[in-house]
Amino acid sequence: MKSIVIGQYLPGQSFLYKIDPRTKLVAMLFLLVSIFLLNTIVLQLISFGVVLTILMLGKLSLRRIMRGLRPIFVLMIFTFVFQIAINTAGVPLIPSGYETMHLSPFSLGAALVWTVLWRIGVKTLRVRFWLFLAWVLGLYAIFHFIDIGPLWGTFDFQVYSEGVRMSVFVILRLMIVLTLSTVLTLTTKPTDLTQAMESFMRPLRVIGLNSDEFALIISISLRYIPTILDEANKIMLAQASRGADFTEGKLKDKIRQVVSLLVPMFIIAFKRSEDLADAMESRNFVPGKPRTRIHELKFGAWDLIALLFVAATFATSLVIAL
Amino acid sequence: MGIRFEHVSYHYVGNAKRPYEAIRDINLDIDAKDEFIALVGHTGSGKSTLAQHMNALVFPAEGTVRLFGATITAKRNKKIKYNDLRRKVGLVFQFPEYQLFEETVEKDVLFGPLNFHVPLEEAKERALRAIRLVGLDETYLKRNPFNLSGGEKKRVSIAGILALDPQILVLDEPTSGLDPLGKIQMMELFESIRRETGKTIIVITHDMDLVYRYATRVLVLEKGSLVFDGSPDRLFRRSKLEDWHLDYPQTIRVLKKVKETFGWNLDVYQPTCEEAFAELKKAVTK
């Protein structure tokens, strides 16, 4: 719980930081649409190259981006494995009878033992990803090579061309989309992002939606997420020292313990919001009144370049797609 | 048997490139009997972190903590019942708001004992005793803890830990936010608990007057290191307390000034006002 970081803004100097957040949002939108228009692996590879170039020009470290992608990595591997195993469209890639898998009491037993070992490994070691890979490869080896004992049947291990194509394609697309959005959050402050959203929502005033207030709500909630997490942690420690161990105990005890965590959290949150309201009012904040800003958003030369680039990309992918 | 720290370090992992070192290389021995320990130090010197190690709420990043025979290291050991250790070492947090949650004071004080499976009847008896110990009466048991004043909330939160009947009582700034009289009452309460039950009391405080008056032993933390461990008398006889962001107690300051101004022969090291006054009287009548 301690390691949760909301908003991963990383201060920097490159051109990505000089672009107006509004431009960045629009650019992101159009780049994402262009990527979904391109539907062959080669085109996706090219756009991945383009994204990497942007990263290099923007002096963002690739390792930093990869670190942000790590939680999704497991998902990608699962997608990859299941696409290959389940997708049966297209041509079979392996001649039949070449990769025969054996179903026997021995191979099934070995698979069971292997699975149990994998679960134990996940519990004790911290390298889940590699263990999962080892498990999949191990299962393959077990069914392929253990052919002793009474054979209940055999089946062919088969990989189809469409499965391979789709899995590579999906992973490439995921990588591009995630890298792009990471670039946006790495180089833009959350407050700048909300300000950009606010200015886009301004036309909605016609239907009675006040974008100022909406932006304020978002930035206040973003601001208080770490504070409230920190408080939750303290409350947890305080109740743990009264014997509320949140890791052990029966369900009935657990419910009581969760209540002992939630009630102080709500009370502290309400108290905090009252204090904040007082503090804002004492600095003459009036809801709905127009306010000035310290940092006004301005369009510059970089915005023009960025918009031209995005327009060119979008046009190209449109032409290719149609 | 008590608490023993062996080369204990702990750091908080944050956004910054280097983790923040809260305490480093602490070696410490605390007896479970009859000590009144004051833990002092500058804000952010690691006092609270050290206190949270004392009942295994946080595990040391390096080194070991021995709590009543159990060895606490960085890794969670399934054989150790951490909950039992928290019953032996009661830790009261600084802000009562972090732990009060029931609709009556009695239920809130009962929360701890019931978590440790104390029978309801006995737990109720303990709650009554605890609430009287902290200087409130039984009419408080039926009141809503959220309608109490700050000082009363503080007392209720201390009663919640006292009802666990711990062998060592650790209090994180129990006197902050109390009026001068409340502070004295609170410290008198801890002192009487120590006298009557022989429990060890550990108090985190910034108030040097209270330290000098009540503590039998002082631990000084400075930037996460334990720089002093000894009697308050030895501490206040040192000359360079400012280096540790500490101050001298009022009695010493006043007597020193008197000694300087009038050139009287005074023993300035008097822990209480009464003793300081007696010393002055002696000098005047001489």
Coordinates of C-alpha atoms in Angstrom, one line a residue:
Chain A
M1 CA 0.0 0.0 0.0
K2 CA 2.9 2.3 0.7
S3 CA 4.3 2.1 -2.8
I4 CA 1.2 3.4 -4.6
V5 CA 2.2 6.5 -6.6
I6 CA -0.6 8.5 -8.1
G7 CA 0.5 10.6 -11.0
Q8 CA 3.9 9.7 -12.2
Y9 CA 5.0 13.1 -13.4
L10 CA 8.7 13.3 -13.9
P11 CA 10.2 16.8 -14.1
G12 CA 12.2 17.4 -17.3
Q13 CA 13.3 19.8 -19.9
S14 CA 12.7 18.3 -23.3
F15 CA 10.2 19.5 -26.0
L16 CA 7.5 17.2 -24.6
Y17 CA 7.4 19.4 -21.5
K18 CA 7.0 22.5 -23.6
I19 CA 3.9 21.4 -25.4
D20 CA 0.6 22.8 -24.1
P21 CA -1.4 20.1 -22.3
R22 CA -4.4 20.8 -24.5
T23 CA -2.2 20.0 -27.6
K24 CA -1.0 16.9 -25.9
L25 CA -4.5 15.6 -25.2
V26 CA -5.7 16.2 -28.8
A27 CA -2.5 14.8 -30.2
M28 CA -2.9 11.7 -28.0
L29 CA -6.4 11.2 -29.2
F30 CA -5.6 11.4 -32.8
L31 CA -2.5 9.2 -32.5
L32 CA -4.5 6.5 -30.8
V33 CA -7.2 6.6 -33.5
S34 CA -4.5 6.3 -36.2
I35 CA -3.0 3.3 -34.4
F36 CA -6.4 1.6 -34.4
L37 CA -6.8 2.3 -38.1
L38 CA -3.6 0.4 -39.0
N39 CA -4.2 -3.3 -39.0
T40 CA -1.2 -5.1 -40.2
I41 CA 1.8 -6.2 -38.2
V42 CA 4.2 -4.3 -40.4
L43 CA 2.3 -1.0 -40.0
Q44 CA 2.1 -1.5 -36.3
L45 CA 5.9 -2.1 -36.2
I46 CA 6.5 1.1 -38.1
S47 CA 4.3 3.0 -35.7
F48 CA 6.1 1.4 -32.7
G49 CA 9.3 2.7 -34.3
V50 CA 7.7 6.2 -34.5
V51 CA 6.7 6.1 -30.9
L52 CA 10.2 5.0 -29.9
T53 CA 11.6 7.9 -31.9
I54 CA 9.4 10.3 -30.0
L55 CA 10.7 8.8 -26.8
M56 CA 14.3 9.3 -27.9
L57 CA 13.7 12.9 -29.1
G58 CA 11.9 13.6 -25.8
K59 CA 14.9 12.3 -23.8
L60 CA 12.7 9.9 -21.9
S61 CA 14.4 6.8 -20.6
L62 CA 13.0 3.6 -22.1
R63 CA 13.7 1.8 -18.8
R64 CA 11.4 4.2 -17.0
I65 CA 8.6 3.5 -19.4
M66 CA 9.1 -0.2 -19.1
R67 CA 8.9 0.0 -15.4
G68 CA 5.5 1.7 -15.8
L69 CA 4.4 -1.2 -18.1
R70 CA 5.5 -4.0 -15.8
P71 CA 2.0 -4.6 -14.2
I72 CA 0.5 -4.9 -17.7
F73 CA 3.3 -7.3 -18.8
V74 CA 1.7 -10.3 -17.1
L75 CA -1.5 -9.5 -18.9
M76 CA 0.3 -9.3 -22.2
I77 CA 1.9 -12.7 -21.6
F78 CA -1.4 -14.3 -20.8
T79 CA -3.0 -12.8 -23.9
F80 CA -0.1 -14.1 -26.0
V81 CA -0.3 -17.7 -24.6
F82 CA -4.1 -17.9 -24.9
Q83 CA -4.2 -16.4 -28.4
I84 CA -1.7 -19.1 -29.5
A85 CA -3.5 -21.9 -27.6
I86 CA -7.1 -21.1 -28.5
N87 CA -7.2 -19.3 -31.8
T88 CA -7.7 -21.9 -34.6
A89 CA -8.2 -19.7 -37.6
G90 CA -5.8 -19.8 -40.5
V91 CA -3.4 -22.5 -41.5
P92 CA -1.8 -25.0 -39.1
L93 CA 1.9 -24.3 -38.8
I94 CA 3.0 -27.7 -37.5
P95 CA 2.6 -30.8 -39.7
S96 CA 0.1 -33.2 -38.0
G97 CA 1.6 -36.1 -36.0
Y98 CA 4.8 -34.1 -35.4
E99 CA 4.0 -32.7 -32.0
T100 CA 1.9 -35.4 -30.4
M101 CA 0.8 -34.9 -26.8
H102 CA 0.1 -37.9 -24.6
L103 CA -2.6 -38.2 -22.0
S104 CA -1.8 -40.9 -19.5
P105 CA -2.1 -41.3 -15.7
F106 CA 1.6 -40.5 -15.5
S107 CA 1.6 -37.4 -17.6
L108 CA -1.5 -36.1 -15.9
G109 CA 0.0 -36.8 -12.5
A110 CA 3.3 -35.1 -13.5
A111 CA 1.3 -32.1 -14.7
L112 CA -0.5 -31.9 -11.4
V113 CA 2.7 -32.0 -9.4
W114 CA 4.2 -29.4 -11.7
T115 CA 1.3 -27.1 -11.2
V116 CA 1.4 -27.5 -7.4
L117 CA 5.2 -26.7 -7.5
W118 CA 4.4 -23.6 -9.6
R119 CA 1.9 -22.4 -7.0
I120 CA 4.3 -22.9 -4.2
G121 CA 7.0 -21.1 -6.2
V122 CA 4.6 -18.2 -6.7
K123 CA 4.0 -18.0 -3.0
T124 CA 7.6 -18.1 -1.9
L125 CA 9.6 -16.5 -4.8
R126 CA 8.9 -13.1 -6.2
V127 CA 9.5 -13.8 -9.9
R128 CA 6.0 -14.6 -11.0
F129 CA 6.5 -13.9 -14.6
W130 CA 9.4 -16.3 -15.2
L131 CA 7.6 -18.9 -13.1
F132 CA 4.5 -18.7 -15.3
L133 CA 6.7 -19.1 -18.4
A134 CA 8.5 -22.1 -16.8
W135 CA 5.1 -23.6 -15.9
V136 CA 3.8 -23.3 -19.5
L137 CA 7.0 -24.7 -21.0
G138 CA 7.1 -27.5 -18.4
L139 CA 3.5 -28.5 -19.2
Y140 CA 4.4 -28.7 -22.8
A141 CA 7.5 -30.9 -22.1
I142 CA 5.5 -33.2 -19.7
F143 CA 2.7 -33.9 -22.2
H144 CA 5.2 -34.3 -25.1
F145 CA 7.8 -36.5 -23.6
I146 CA 6.0 -38.7 -20.9
D147 CA 4.5 -41.4 -23.0
I148 CA 4.8 -44.4 -20.6
G149 CA 1.9 -46.2 -19.0
P150 CA -1.6 -46.8 -20.3
L151 CA -2.3 -44.3 -22.9
W152 CA -5.8 -42.7 -22.6
G153 CA -5.4 -40.8 -25.8
T154 CA -3.3 -38.4 -27.7
F155 CA -3.9 -35.0 -29.2
D156 CA -1.9 -32.8 -31.5
F157 CA -0.3 -29.7 -30.2
Q158 CA -1.1 -27.2 -32.9
V159 CA -0.3 -23.6 -33.6
Y160 CA -2.3 -21.8 -36.2
S161 CA -1.0 -18.9 -38.3
E162 CA -3.8 -16.6 -37.3
G163 CA -3.1 -17.3 -33.6
V164 CA 0.5 -16.2 -34.0
R165 CA -0.4 -13.2 -36.1
M166 CA -3.1 -12.0 -33.7
S167 CA -1.0 -12.5 -30.6
V168 CA 1.9 -10.5 -32.0
F169 CA -0.5 -7.9 -33.3
V170 CA -2.4 -7.5 -30.0
I171 CA 0.7 -7.2 -28.0
L172 CA 2.2 -4.6 -30.3
R173 CA -0.9 -2.5 -30.2
L174 CA -1.1 -2.7 -26.4
M175 CA 2.6 -1.7 -26.1
I176 CA 2.1 1.3 -28.4
V177 CA -1.1 2.5 -26.6
L178 CA 0.4 2.1 -23.1
T179 CA 3.7 3.7 -24.1
L180 CA 1.9 6.7 -25.5
S181 CA -0.3 7.2 -22.5
T182 CA 2.7 6.8 -20.2
V183 CA 4.5 9.5 -22.1
L184 CA 1.5 11.8 -21.5
T185 CA 1.4 11.2 -17.8
L186 CA 5.1 11.3 -17.4
T187 CA 5.5 14.7 -19.0
T188 CA 2.3 16.4 -17.8
K189 CA 1.4 17.5 -14.3
P190 CA -2.0 16.3 -13.2
T191 CA -3.0 19.9 -12.6
D192 CA -2.1 20.8 -16.1
L193 CA -4.1 17.8 -17.4
T194 CA -7.2 18.9 -15.5
Q195 CA -6.8 22.4 -16.7
A196 CA -6.7 21.1 -20.3
M197 CA -9.8 19.1 -19.7
E198 CA -11.5 22.1 -18.2
S199 CA -10.8 24.2 -21.3
F200 CA -12.2 21.4 -23.5
M201 CA -15.4 21.2 -21.4
R202 CA -16.0 24.9 -21.5
P203 CA -18.5 24.7 -24.3
L204 CA -20.6 22.4 -22.2
R205 CA -21.5 25.5 -20.1
V206 CA -24.4 25.9 -22.5
I207 CA -26.1 22.8 -21.0
G208 CA -25.4 24.0 -17.5
L209 CA -22.2 22.0 -16.7
N210 CA -19.7 24.2 -15.0
S211 CA -16.2 23.1 -16.2
D212 CA -14.4 25.2 -13.6
E213 CA -16.0 23.4 -10.7
F214 CA -15.5 20.0 -12.4
A215 CA -11.8 20.7 -12.8
L216 CA -11.6 21.8 -9.2
I217 CA -13.2 18.6 -8.0
I218 CA -10.8 16.5 -10.0
S219 CA -7.7 18.3 -8.9
I220 CA -8.8 18.2 -5.2
S221 CA -9.5 14.5 -5.3
L222 CA -6.2 13.8 -7.0
R223 CA -4.4 15.9 -4.4
Y224 CA -5.9 14.1 -1.5
I225 CA -5.5 10.5 -2.7
P226 CA -1.9 10.1 -1.2
T227 CA -3.0 11.9 2.0
I228 CA -5.9 9.6 2.5
L229 CA -3.8 6.5 1.7
D230 CA -1.3 7.7 4.3
E231 CA -4.0 8.2 6.8
A232 CA -5.5 4.7 6.1
N233 CA -2.1 3.3 6.8
K234 CA -1.8 5.1 10.1
I235 CA -5.3 3.9 11.2
M236 CA -4.5 0.4 10.2
L237 CA -1.4 0.5 12.5
A238 CA -3.3 2.0 15.3
Q239 CA -6.0 -0.7 15.2
A240 CA -3.4 -3.4 14.7
S241 CA -1.9 -2.4 18.0
R242 CA -5.3 -3.0 19.5
G243 CA -5.2 -6.6 18.2
A244 CA -7.0 -6.0 14.9
D245 CA -4.7 -8.1 12.7
F246 CA -5.9 -7.5 9.2
T247 CA -4.2 -10.6 7.9
E248 CA -5.4 -13.3 10.3
G249 CA -8.7 -14.1 11.9
K250 CA -12.2 -15.4 11.1
L251 CA -14.5 -13.6 8.6
K252 CA -16.7 -12.3 11.4
D253 CA -13.7 -10.7 13.1
K254 CA -12.5 -9.4 9.8
I255 CA -15.7 -7.5 9.1
R256 CA -15.5 -5.8 12.5
Q257 CA -11.9 -4.9 11.8
V258 CA -12.8 -3.4 8.4
V259 CA -15.4 -1.2 10.2
S260 CA -12.8 -0.1 12.7
L261 CA -10.8 1.1 9.7
L262 CA -13.6 2.7 7.7
V263 CA -15.2 4.7 10.4
P264 CA -12.1 6.7 11.4
M265 CA -11.3 7.2 7.7
F266 CA -14.7 8.7 6.9
I267 CA -14.6 10.9 10.0
I268 CA -11.1 12.2 9.2
A269 CA -12.0 12.7 5.6
F270 CA -15.1 14.7 6.5
K271 CA -13.1 16.8 9.0
R272 CA -10.5 17.4 6.4
S273 CA -13.0 18.5 3.8
E274 CA -14.5 20.9 6.2
D275 CA -11.1 22.4 7.1
L276 CA -10.3 22.7 3.4
A277 CA -13.6 24.5 2.7
D278 CA -12.8 26.9 5.5
A279 CA -9.3 27.5 4.3
M280 CA -10.5 28.2 0.8
E281 CA -13.3 30.5 1.9
S282 CA -10.9 32.4 4.1
R283 CA -8.8 33.0 1.0
N284 CA -11.9 34.4 -0.7
F285 CA -12.8 31.5 -2.9
V286 CA -16.3 31.9 -4.3
P287 CA -17.7 28.9 -6.2
G288 CA -18.7 29.7 -9.8
K289 CA -16.9 33.0 -10.0
P290 CA -14.2 33.3 -12.7
R291 CA -10.7 33.0 -11.4
T292 CA -7.3 34.0 -12.7
R293 CA -4.4 31.6 -12.9
I294 CA -0.7 31.8 -12.1
H295 CA 0.2 29.8 -15.2
E296 CA -1.9 30.6 -18.2
L297 CA -1.9 28.0 -21.0
K298 CA -0.2 29.3 -24.1
F299 CA 0.2 27.9 -27.6
G300 CA 3.8 28.1 -28.9
A301 CA 5.9 27.0 -31.8
W302 CA 6.2 23.4 -30.4
D303 CA 2.4 23.1 -30.4
L304 CA 2.3 24.0 -34.0
I305 CA 5.0 21.4 -34.9
A306 CA 3.3 18.8 -32.8
L307 CA -0.1 19.4 -34.3
L308 CA 1.4 19.3 -37.9
F309 CA 3.1 16.1 -37.1
V310 CA -0.1 14.5 -35.7
A311 CA -2.2 15.7 -38.6
A312 CA 0.3 14.2 -41.1
T313 CA 0.3 10.9 -39.2
F314 CA -3.4 10.8 -39.0
A315 CA -3.8 11.6 -42.7
T316 CA -1.3 8.9 -43.6
S317 CA -3.0 6.2 -41.6
L318 CA -6.4 7.3 -43.0
V319 CA -5.1 7.0 -46.5
I320 CA -3.5 3.6 -45.8
A321 CA -6.6 2.3 -44.0
L322 CA -9.0 3.3 -46.8
Chain B
M1 CA 12.9 -10.4 29.0
G2 CA 11.8 -7.2 27.4
I3 CA 12.7 -5.4 24.2
R4 CA 16.1 -5.6 22.7
F5 CA 17.2 -3.8 19.5
E6 CA 20.2 -5.1 17.7
H7 CA 21.6 -2.9 14.9
V8 CA 18.1 -2.0 13.8
S9 CA 17.7 0.2 10.7
Y10 CA 14.5 1.2 8.9
H11 CA 13.9 3.3 5.8
Y12 CA 10.8 4.5 4.1
V13 CA 10.6 3.9 0.4
G14 CA 9.2 7.0 -1.3
N15 CA 9.2 8.7 -4.7
A16 CA 12.7 10.0 -4.2
K17 CA 15.7 8.2 -5.6
R18 CA 17.2 7.4 -2.2
P19 CA 15.0 5.9 0.5
Y20 CA 14.5 8.0 3.6
E21 CA 16.4 6.6 6.6
A22 CA 14.1 6.9 9.6
I23 CA 16.3 5.1 12.1
R24 CA 19.8 3.6 11.7
D25 CA 21.8 1.1 13.7
I26 CA 19.8 1.3 16.9
N27 CA 21.1 -0.8 19.8
L28 CA 18.9 -0.7 22.9
D29 CA 17.8 -2.8 25.8
I30 CA 14.5 -2.2 27.6
D31 CA 13.5 -4.1 30.6
A32 CA 9.8 -5.1 31.1
K33 CA 9.9 -4.0 34.7
D34 CA 9.8 -0.7 36.4
E35 CA 11.3 1.7 34.0
F36 CA 10.0 5.2 33.1
I37 CA 11.6 6.0 29.8
A38 CA 11.4 9.3 27.9
L39 CA 12.1 9.1 24.2
V40 CA 13.0 12.6 23.0
G41 CA 14.3 14.2 19.8
H42 CA 13.7 16.7 17.1
T43 CA 10.6 16.3 14.9
G44 CA 11.4 13.7 12.2
S45 CA 14.2 12.1 14.2
G46 CA 12.6 8.7 14.1
K47 CA 10.9 8.5 17.5
S48 CA 7.6 7.2 16.2
T49 CA 9.2 4.8 13.9
L50 CA 11.3 3.4 16.8
A51 CA 8.1 3.1 18.9
Q52 CA 6.3 1.2 16.1
H53 CA 9.2 -1.3 16.1
M54 CA 8.5 -2.0 19.8
N55 CA 5.3 -4.0 19.2
A56 CA 6.2 -5.4 15.7
L57 CA 3.9 -3.0 13.8
V58 CA 6.7 -2.4 11.4
F59 CA 9.5 -4.8 10.8
P60 CA 13.2 -3.7 10.8
A61 CA 14.7 -3.4 7.4
E62 CA 18.1 -4.5 8.9
G63 CA 19.0 -5.9 12.2
T64 CA 16.7 -7.7 14.7
V65 CA 14.3 -6.8 17.4
R66 CA 13.8 -9.3 20.2
L67 CA 10.4 -8.9 21.8
F68 CA 9.8 -11.2 24.8
G69 CA 11.8 -14.0 23.2
A70 CA 10.5 -13.6 19.7
T71 CA 12.9 -12.5 17.1
I72 CA 11.6 -10.0 14.6
T73 CA 13.5 -9.6 11.4
A74 CA 12.7 -8.0 8.0
K75 CA 10.8 -11.2 6.9
R76 CA 7.4 -12.2 8.4
N77 CA 7.8 -15.4 10.3
K78 CA 4.7 -17.6 10.3
K79 CA 5.6 -19.2 13.6
I80 CA 5.5 -15.9 15.5
K81 CA 2.1 -14.7 16.7
Y82 CA 2.6 -11.0 16.2
N83 CA -0.7 -10.3 17.7
D84 CA 0.4 -11.7 21.0
L85 CA 3.4 -9.4 21.1
R86 CA 1.1 -6.4 20.6
R87 CA -0.8 -7.5 23.7
K88 CA 2.4 -7.5 25.7
V89 CA 3.6 -4.1 24.4
G90 CA 0.7 -1.7 24.1
L91 CA 1.2 1.3 21.8
V92 CA -0.9 4.4 22.0
F93 CA -0.8 6.5 18.9
Q94 CA -0.6 10.3 19.0
F95 CA -4.0 11.1 17.5
P96 CA -7.0 9.5 19.1
E97 CA -8.9 10.2 15.9
Y98 CA -7.0 7.3 14.3
Q99 CA -8.5 4.7 16.5
L100 CA -11.9 5.8 17.9
F101 CA -14.8 4.3 15.9
E102 CA -17.5 2.8 18.0
E103 CA -20.7 4.6 19.1
T104 CA -20.0 4.4 22.8
V105 CA -16.7 4.8 24.8
E106 CA -17.3 1.4 26.4
K107 CA -17.5 -0.4 23.1
D108 CA -14.4 1.3 21.9
V109 CA -12.4 0.4 25.0
L110 CA -13.7 -3.2 24.6
F111 CA -12.4 -3.5 21.0
G112 CA -8.9 -4.4 22.1
P113 CA -9.6 -6.9 24.8
L114 CA -12.3 -8.6 22.6
N115 CA -9.8 -8.9 19.7
F116 CA -7.6 -10.9 22.1
H117 CA -10.6 -13.1 23.1
V118 CA -10.9 -11.8 26.7
P119 CA -14.4 -13.0 28.0
L120 CA -17.0 -10.2 27.7
E121 CA -17.6 -9.9 31.5
E122 CA -13.9 -9.6 32.3
A123 CA -13.4 -7.2 29.4
K124 CA -16.1 -5.0 30.8
E125 CA -14.5 -5.0 34.2
R126 CA -11.2 -4.1 32.6
A127 CA -12.8 -1.3 30.6
L128 CA -14.3 0.2 33.8
R129 CA -11.0 0.0 35.6
A130 CA -9.1 1.5 32.6
I131 CA -11.6 4.4 32.2
R132 CA -11.2 5.2 35.9
L133 CA -7.4 4.9 35.7
V134 CA -7.2 7.6 33.0
G135 CA -9.2 10.0 35.3
L136 CA -12.7 9.7 33.7
D137 CA -15.7 8.2 35.5
E138 CA -18.2 5.5 34.5
T139 CA -20.7 8.0 33.1
Y140 CA -18.3 8.3 30.2
L141 CA -18.8 4.7 29.2
K142 CA -22.2 5.4 27.7
R143 CA -21.1 8.5 25.9
N144 CA -20.2 8.9 22.2
P145 CA -16.5 9.2 21.8
F146 CA -16.9 11.8 19.0
N147 CA -18.6 14.3 21.2
L148 CA -15.7 14.4 23.7
S149 CA -13.1 17.1 24.0
G150 CA -9.6 16.5 22.6
G151 CA -8.2 15.7 26.0
E152 CA -11.0 13.3 26.8
K153 CA -10.6 11.5 23.5
K154 CA -6.9 11.1 24.3
R155 CA -7.8 9.6 27.6
V156 CA -10.2 7.2 26.1
S157 CA -7.7 6.1 23.5
I158 CA -5.2 5.4 26.3
A159 CA -7.8 3.5 28.2
G160 CA -8.3 1.4 25.1
I161 CA -4.7 0.2 25.4
L162 CA -4.7 0.0 29.2
A163 CA -7.6 -2.5 28.9
L164 CA -5.2 -4.9 27.1
D165 CA -3.2 -5.0 30.3
P166 CA 0.2 -4.8 28.5
Q167 CA 3.5 -5.4 30.2
I168 CA 5.1 -2.4 28.5
L169 CA 3.2 0.7 27.7
V170 CA 4.4 2.9 24.8
L171 CA 2.8 6.3 24.4
D172 CA 3.4 8.5 21.3
E173 CA 3.2 12.1 22.5
P174 CA 0.4 11.5 25.1
T175 CA 0.7 15.1 26.4
S176 CA 0.5 17.0 23.1
G177 CA -2.7 19.1 22.9
L178 CA -3.4 19.0 26.6
D179 CA -3.4 22.0 28.9
P180 CA -0.6 22.3 31.5
L181 CA -2.6 20.7 34.3
G182 CA -3.8 17.9 32.0
K183 CA -0.1 17.2 31.1
I184 CA 0.8 16.8 34.8
Q185 CA -2.3 14.6 35.5
M186 CA -1.4 12.4 32.5
M187 CA 2.2 11.9 33.7
E188 CA 1.1 11.4 37.2
L189 CA -1.2 8.7 35.9
F190 CA 1.6 6.9 34.1
E191 CA 3.8 7.3 37.2
S192 CA 1.1 5.7 39.4
I193 CA 0.7 2.8 36.9
R194 CA 4.4 2.2 37.0
R195 CA 4.4 2.4 40.8
E196 CA 1.5 0.1 41.4
T197 CA 2.0 -2.5 38.7
G198 CA 5.7 -2.3 38.0
K199 CA 5.1 -1.9 34.2
T200 CA 7.6 -0.2 32.1
I201 CA 6.4 3.1 30.6
I202 CA 7.9 4.6 27.5
V203 CA 6.7 8.1 26.6
I204 CA 7.6 10.2 23.6
T205 CA 7.5 13.8 24.5
H206 CA 9.0 17.2 23.7
D207 CA 8.5 18.6 27.2
M208 CA 11.8 18.6 29.1
D209 CA 10.2 19.6 32.4
L210 CA 8.2 16.4 32.3
V211 CA 11.2 14.4 31.3
Y212 CA 13.3 15.7 34.2
R213 CA 10.5 15.3 36.7
Y214 CA 9.3 11.8 35.8
A215 CA 11.7 9.8 33.7
T216 CA 14.2 7.4 35.1
R217 CA 15.9 7.0 31.7
V218 CA 16.1 9.2 28.6
L219 CA 16.7 8.1 25.0
V220 CA 17.7 10.9 22.6
L221 CA 17.3 10.3 18.9
E222 CA 19.1 12.6 16.5
K223 CA 18.5 12.1 12.7
G224 CA 17.7 8.5 13.3
S225 CA 20.6 7.6 15.5
L226 CA 20.5 6.9 19.2
V227 CA 22.9 9.5 20.6
F228 CA 22.1 9.3 24.3
D229 CA 20.9 6.6 26.7
G230 CA 21.0 7.4 30.4
S231 CA 19.5 9.2 33.3
P232 CA 17.9 12.6 32.8
D233 CA 20.3 14.0 35.4
R234 CA 23.3 13.0 33.2
L235 CA 21.6 14.4 30.1
F236 CA 20.9 17.8 31.5
R237 CA 24.4 18.1 33.0
R238 CA 25.7 18.0 29.5
S239 CA 26.6 21.4 27.9
K240 CA 25.7 21.0 24.3
L241 CA 22.0 20.1 24.2
E242 CA 21.3 22.5 21.3
D243 CA 23.1 20.1 19.0
W244 CA 20.3 17.6 19.5
H245 CA 17.6 20.3 19.3
L246 CA 16.8 19.9 23.0
D247 CA 16.4 22.5 25.7
Y248 CA 17.0 22.5 29.4
P249 CA 14.1 22.2 31.8
Q250 CA 12.6 25.4 33.3
T251 CA 14.0 24.7 36.8
I252 CA 17.6 24.4 35.6
R253 CA 17.2 27.5 33.4
V254 CA 15.8 29.6 36.2
L255 CA 18.3 28.5 38.8
K256 CA 21.2 29.0 36.4
K257 CA 20.1 32.5 35.8
V258 CA 19.7 33.2 39.5
K259 CA 23.1 31.8 40.2
E260 CA 24.6 33.9 37.5
T261 CA 22.9 37.1 38.6
F262 CA 23.3 36.9 42.3
G263 CA 26.4 34.8 42.6
W264 CA 24.7 32.4 45.0
N265 CA 26.1 28.9 45.6
L266 CA 23.2 26.8 44.2
D267 CA 22.8 23.2 43.0
V268 CA 20.9 24.0 39.8
Y269 CA 20.0 20.4 39.0
Q270 CA 16.5 20.2 40.6
P271 CA 13.9 18.0 38.8
T272 CA 10.8 19.6 40.3
C273 CA 9.6 23.1 41.1
E274 CA 9.3 22.2 44.8
E275 CA 12.9 21.1 45.0
A276 CA 14.0 24.1 43.1
F277 CA 12.1 26.3 45.5
A278 CA 13.6 24.5 48.5
E279 CA 17.1 25.0 47.1
L280 CA 16.4 28.7 46.6
K281 CA 15.1 29.1 50.1
K282 CA 18.2 27.4 51.5
A283 CA 20.4 29.8 49.6
V284 CA 18.4 32.9 50.8
T285 CA 18.3 31.9 54.5
K286 CA 22.0 31.0 54.5

